[in-house]
mmCIF file of C-alpha atoms and ligand atoms in Angstrom:
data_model
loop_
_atom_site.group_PDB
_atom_site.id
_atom_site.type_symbol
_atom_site.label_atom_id
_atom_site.label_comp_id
_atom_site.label_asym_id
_atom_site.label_seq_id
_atom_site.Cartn_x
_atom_site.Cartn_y
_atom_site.Cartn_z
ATOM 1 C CA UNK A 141 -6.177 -12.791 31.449
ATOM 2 C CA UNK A 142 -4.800 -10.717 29.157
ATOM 3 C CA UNK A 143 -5.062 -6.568 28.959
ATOM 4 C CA UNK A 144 -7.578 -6.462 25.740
ATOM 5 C CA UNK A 145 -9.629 -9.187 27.431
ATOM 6 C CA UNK A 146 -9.718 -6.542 30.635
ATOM 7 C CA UNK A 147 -10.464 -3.732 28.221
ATOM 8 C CA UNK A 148 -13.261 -5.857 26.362
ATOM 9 C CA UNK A 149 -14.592 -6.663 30.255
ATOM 10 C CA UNK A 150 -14.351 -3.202 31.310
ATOM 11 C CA UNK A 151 -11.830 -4.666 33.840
ATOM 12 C CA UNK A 152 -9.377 -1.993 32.566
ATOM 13 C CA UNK A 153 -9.838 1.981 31.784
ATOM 14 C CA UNK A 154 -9.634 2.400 28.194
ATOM 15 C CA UNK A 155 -11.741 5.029 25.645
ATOM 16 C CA UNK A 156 -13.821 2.975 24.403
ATOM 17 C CA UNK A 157 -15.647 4.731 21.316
ATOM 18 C CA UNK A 158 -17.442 2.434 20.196
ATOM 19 C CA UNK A 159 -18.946 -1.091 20.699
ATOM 20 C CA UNK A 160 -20.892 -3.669 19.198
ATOM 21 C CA UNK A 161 -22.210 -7.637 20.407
ATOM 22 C CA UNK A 162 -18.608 -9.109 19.422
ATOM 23 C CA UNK A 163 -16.346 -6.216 19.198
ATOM 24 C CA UNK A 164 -15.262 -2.883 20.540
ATOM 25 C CA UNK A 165 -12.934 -0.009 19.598
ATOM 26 C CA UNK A 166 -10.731 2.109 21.537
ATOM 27 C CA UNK A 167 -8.052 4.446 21.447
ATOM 28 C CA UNK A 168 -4.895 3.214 20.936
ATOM 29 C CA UNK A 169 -2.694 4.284 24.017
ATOM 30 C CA UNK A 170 0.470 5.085 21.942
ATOM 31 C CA UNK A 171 -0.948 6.480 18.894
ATOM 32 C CA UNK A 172 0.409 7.135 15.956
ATOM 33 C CA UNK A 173 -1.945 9.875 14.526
ATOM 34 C CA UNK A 174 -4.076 11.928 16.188
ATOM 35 C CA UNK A 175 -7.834 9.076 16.828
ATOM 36 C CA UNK A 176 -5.566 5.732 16.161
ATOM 37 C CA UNK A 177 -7.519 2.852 17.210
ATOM 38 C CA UNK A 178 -7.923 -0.454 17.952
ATOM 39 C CA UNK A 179 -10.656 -2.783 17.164
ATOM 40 C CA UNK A 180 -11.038 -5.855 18.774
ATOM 41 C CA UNK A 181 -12.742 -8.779 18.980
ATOM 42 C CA UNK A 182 -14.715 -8.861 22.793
ATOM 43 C CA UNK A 183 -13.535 -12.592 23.022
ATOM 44 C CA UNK A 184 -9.792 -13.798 22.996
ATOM 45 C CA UNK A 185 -8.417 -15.165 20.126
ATOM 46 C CA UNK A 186 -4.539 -14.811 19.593
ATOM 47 C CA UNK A 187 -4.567 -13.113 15.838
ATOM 48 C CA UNK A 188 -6.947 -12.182 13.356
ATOM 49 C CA UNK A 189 -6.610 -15.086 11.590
ATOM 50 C CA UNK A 190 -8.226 -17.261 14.688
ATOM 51 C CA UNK A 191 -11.018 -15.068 14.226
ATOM 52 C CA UNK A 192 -14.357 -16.966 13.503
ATOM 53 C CA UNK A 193 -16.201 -15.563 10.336
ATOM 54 C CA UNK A 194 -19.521 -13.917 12.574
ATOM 55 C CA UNK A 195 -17.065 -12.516 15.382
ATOM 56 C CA UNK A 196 -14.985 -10.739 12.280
ATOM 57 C CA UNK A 197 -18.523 -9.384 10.591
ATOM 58 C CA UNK A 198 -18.878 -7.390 14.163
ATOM 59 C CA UNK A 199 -15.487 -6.367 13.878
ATOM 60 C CA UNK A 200 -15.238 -4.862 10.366
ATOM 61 C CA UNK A 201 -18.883 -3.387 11.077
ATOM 62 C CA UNK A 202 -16.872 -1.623 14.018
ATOM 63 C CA UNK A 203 -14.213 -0.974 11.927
ATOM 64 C CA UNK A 204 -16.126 1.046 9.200
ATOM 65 C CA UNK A 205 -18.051 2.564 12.208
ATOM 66 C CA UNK A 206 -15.121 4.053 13.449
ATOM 67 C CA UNK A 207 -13.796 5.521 10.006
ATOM 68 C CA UNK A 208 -16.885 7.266 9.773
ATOM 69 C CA UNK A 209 -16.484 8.787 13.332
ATOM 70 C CA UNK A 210 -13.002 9.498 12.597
ATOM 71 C CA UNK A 211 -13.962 11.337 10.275
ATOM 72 C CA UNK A 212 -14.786 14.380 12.985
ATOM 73 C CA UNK A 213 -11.183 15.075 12.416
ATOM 74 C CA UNK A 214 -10.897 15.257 8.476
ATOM 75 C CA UNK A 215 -8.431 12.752 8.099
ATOM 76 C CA UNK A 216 -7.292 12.198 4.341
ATOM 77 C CA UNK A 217 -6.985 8.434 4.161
ATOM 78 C CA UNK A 218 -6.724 5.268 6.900
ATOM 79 C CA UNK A 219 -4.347 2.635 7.422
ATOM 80 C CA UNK A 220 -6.253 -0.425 8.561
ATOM 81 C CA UNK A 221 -3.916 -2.773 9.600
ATOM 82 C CA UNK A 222 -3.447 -6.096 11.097
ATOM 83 C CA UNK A 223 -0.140 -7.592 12.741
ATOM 84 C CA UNK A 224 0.038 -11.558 12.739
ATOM 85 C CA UNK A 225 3.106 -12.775 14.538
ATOM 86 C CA UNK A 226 5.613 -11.395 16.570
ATOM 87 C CA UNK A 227 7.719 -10.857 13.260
ATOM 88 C CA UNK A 228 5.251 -8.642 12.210
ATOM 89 C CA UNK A 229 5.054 -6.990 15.179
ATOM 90 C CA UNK A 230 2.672 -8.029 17.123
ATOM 91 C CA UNK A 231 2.908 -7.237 20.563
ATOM 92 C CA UNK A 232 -0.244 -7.969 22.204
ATOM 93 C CA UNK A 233 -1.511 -11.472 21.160
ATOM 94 C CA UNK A 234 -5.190 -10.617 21.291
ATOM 95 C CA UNK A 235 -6.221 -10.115 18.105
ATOM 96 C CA UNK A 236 -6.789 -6.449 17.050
ATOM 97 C CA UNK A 237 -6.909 -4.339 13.776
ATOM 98 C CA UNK A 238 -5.261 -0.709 13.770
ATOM 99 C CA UNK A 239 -7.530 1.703 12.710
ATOM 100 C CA UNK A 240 -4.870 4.767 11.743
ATOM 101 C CA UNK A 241 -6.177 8.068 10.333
ATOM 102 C CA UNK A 242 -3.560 9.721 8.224
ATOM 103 C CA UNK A 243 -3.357 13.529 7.247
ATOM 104 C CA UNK A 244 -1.677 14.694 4.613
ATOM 105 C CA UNK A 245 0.059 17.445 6.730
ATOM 106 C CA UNK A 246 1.724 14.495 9.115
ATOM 107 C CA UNK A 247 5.609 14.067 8.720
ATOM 108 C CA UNK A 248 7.055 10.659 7.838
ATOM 109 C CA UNK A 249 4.326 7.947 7.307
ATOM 110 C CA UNK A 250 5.106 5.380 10.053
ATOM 111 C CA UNK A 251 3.360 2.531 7.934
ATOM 112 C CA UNK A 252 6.498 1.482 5.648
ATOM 113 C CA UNK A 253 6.322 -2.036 4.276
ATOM 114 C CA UNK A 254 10.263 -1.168 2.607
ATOM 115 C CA UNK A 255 11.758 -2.026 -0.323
ATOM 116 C CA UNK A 256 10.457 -4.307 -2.916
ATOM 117 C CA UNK A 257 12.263 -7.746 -3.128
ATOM 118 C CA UNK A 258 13.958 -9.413 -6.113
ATOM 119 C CA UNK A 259 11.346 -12.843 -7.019
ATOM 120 C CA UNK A 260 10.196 -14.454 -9.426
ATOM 121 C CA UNK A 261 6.287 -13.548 -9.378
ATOM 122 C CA UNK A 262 5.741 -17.073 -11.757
ATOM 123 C CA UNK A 263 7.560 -19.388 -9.396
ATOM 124 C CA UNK A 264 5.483 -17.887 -6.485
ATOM 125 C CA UNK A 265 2.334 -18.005 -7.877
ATOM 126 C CA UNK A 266 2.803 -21.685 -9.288
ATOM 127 C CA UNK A 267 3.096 -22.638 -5.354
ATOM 128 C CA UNK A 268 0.149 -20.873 -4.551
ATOM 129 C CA UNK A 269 -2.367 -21.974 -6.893
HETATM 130 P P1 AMP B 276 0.647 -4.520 18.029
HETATM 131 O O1 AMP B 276 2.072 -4.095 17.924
HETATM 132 O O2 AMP B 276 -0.037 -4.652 16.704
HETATM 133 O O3 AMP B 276 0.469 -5.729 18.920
HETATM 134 O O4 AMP B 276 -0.079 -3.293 18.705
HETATM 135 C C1 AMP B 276 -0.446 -3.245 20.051
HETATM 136 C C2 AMP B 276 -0.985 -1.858 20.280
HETATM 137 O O5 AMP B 276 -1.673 -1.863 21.501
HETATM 138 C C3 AMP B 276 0.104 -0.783 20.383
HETATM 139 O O6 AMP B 276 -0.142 0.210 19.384
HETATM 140 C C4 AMP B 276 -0.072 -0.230 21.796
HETATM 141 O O7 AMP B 276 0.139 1.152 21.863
HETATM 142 C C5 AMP B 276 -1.505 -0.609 22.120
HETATM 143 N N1 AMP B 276 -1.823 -0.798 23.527
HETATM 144 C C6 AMP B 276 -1.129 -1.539 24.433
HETATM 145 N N2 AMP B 276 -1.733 -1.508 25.629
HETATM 146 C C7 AMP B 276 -2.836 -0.731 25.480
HETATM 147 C C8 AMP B 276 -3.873 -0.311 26.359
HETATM 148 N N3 AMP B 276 -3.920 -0.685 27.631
HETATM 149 N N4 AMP B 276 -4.851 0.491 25.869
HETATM 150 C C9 AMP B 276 -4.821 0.883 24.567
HETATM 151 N N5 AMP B 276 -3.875 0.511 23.700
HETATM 152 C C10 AMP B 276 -2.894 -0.275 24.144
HETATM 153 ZN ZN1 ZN B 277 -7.337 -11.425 25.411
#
């Protein structure tokens, strides 16, 4: 079983701030700013994507629960963030959304998509719609 499947069992320690029927938050245990964390789904499901559509209403009701509780700490904005894919970083293939308070006083912001690429927007959306 895997380590957010523990966590969502209670299995294994974690802060849990919050919880809900289908989802739960925690503390991220490498965070990035000071009350980064994660929101899961309780059940397993590799990515967000896999997520069924009433399992993902829990989770962005947790979500914006946790903003507001965040919010103890006067944060000045949120990354809310998702990695899909190992290419996009995903580590831990239970699905789970980053829930990152940023502060305007913090150094570098860690949450960098890079440079913009050369494309041509027309050709892409003519393959998308
Ligand atoms: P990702 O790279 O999107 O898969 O992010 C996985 C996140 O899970 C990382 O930010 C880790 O610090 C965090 N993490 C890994 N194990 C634990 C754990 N046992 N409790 C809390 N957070 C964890
Ligand atoms: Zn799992």
């Amino acid at each position: 079983m895997c380590i957010f499947c523990k966590i969502a069992r209670r299995e294994e320690r974690a802060y849990v701030i919050y919880e809900n029927e289908k989802a739960m938050a925690f503390l991220d245990i490498n965070p990035l700013s000071k009350g980064h964390t994660l929101v899961i789904p309780k059940e397993h499901y590799e990515n967000v994507l896999e997520v069924p559509s009433d399992v993902i209403k829990d989770v962005f009701e947790a979500i914006k629960v946790v903003c507001e509780k965040l919010r103890v700490f006067n944060p000045d904005g949120f990354n809310v963030v998702s990695n899909v894919g190992k290419q996009a970083g995903q580590v831990i293939m239970h699905a789970h959304i980053h829930v990152i308070p940023r502060y305007r006083d913090e150094g570098e912001n860690p949450i960098k998509f890079g440079k913009p690429i050369e494309i041509d927007l027309e050709e892409v959306y003519k393959a998308l719609v």
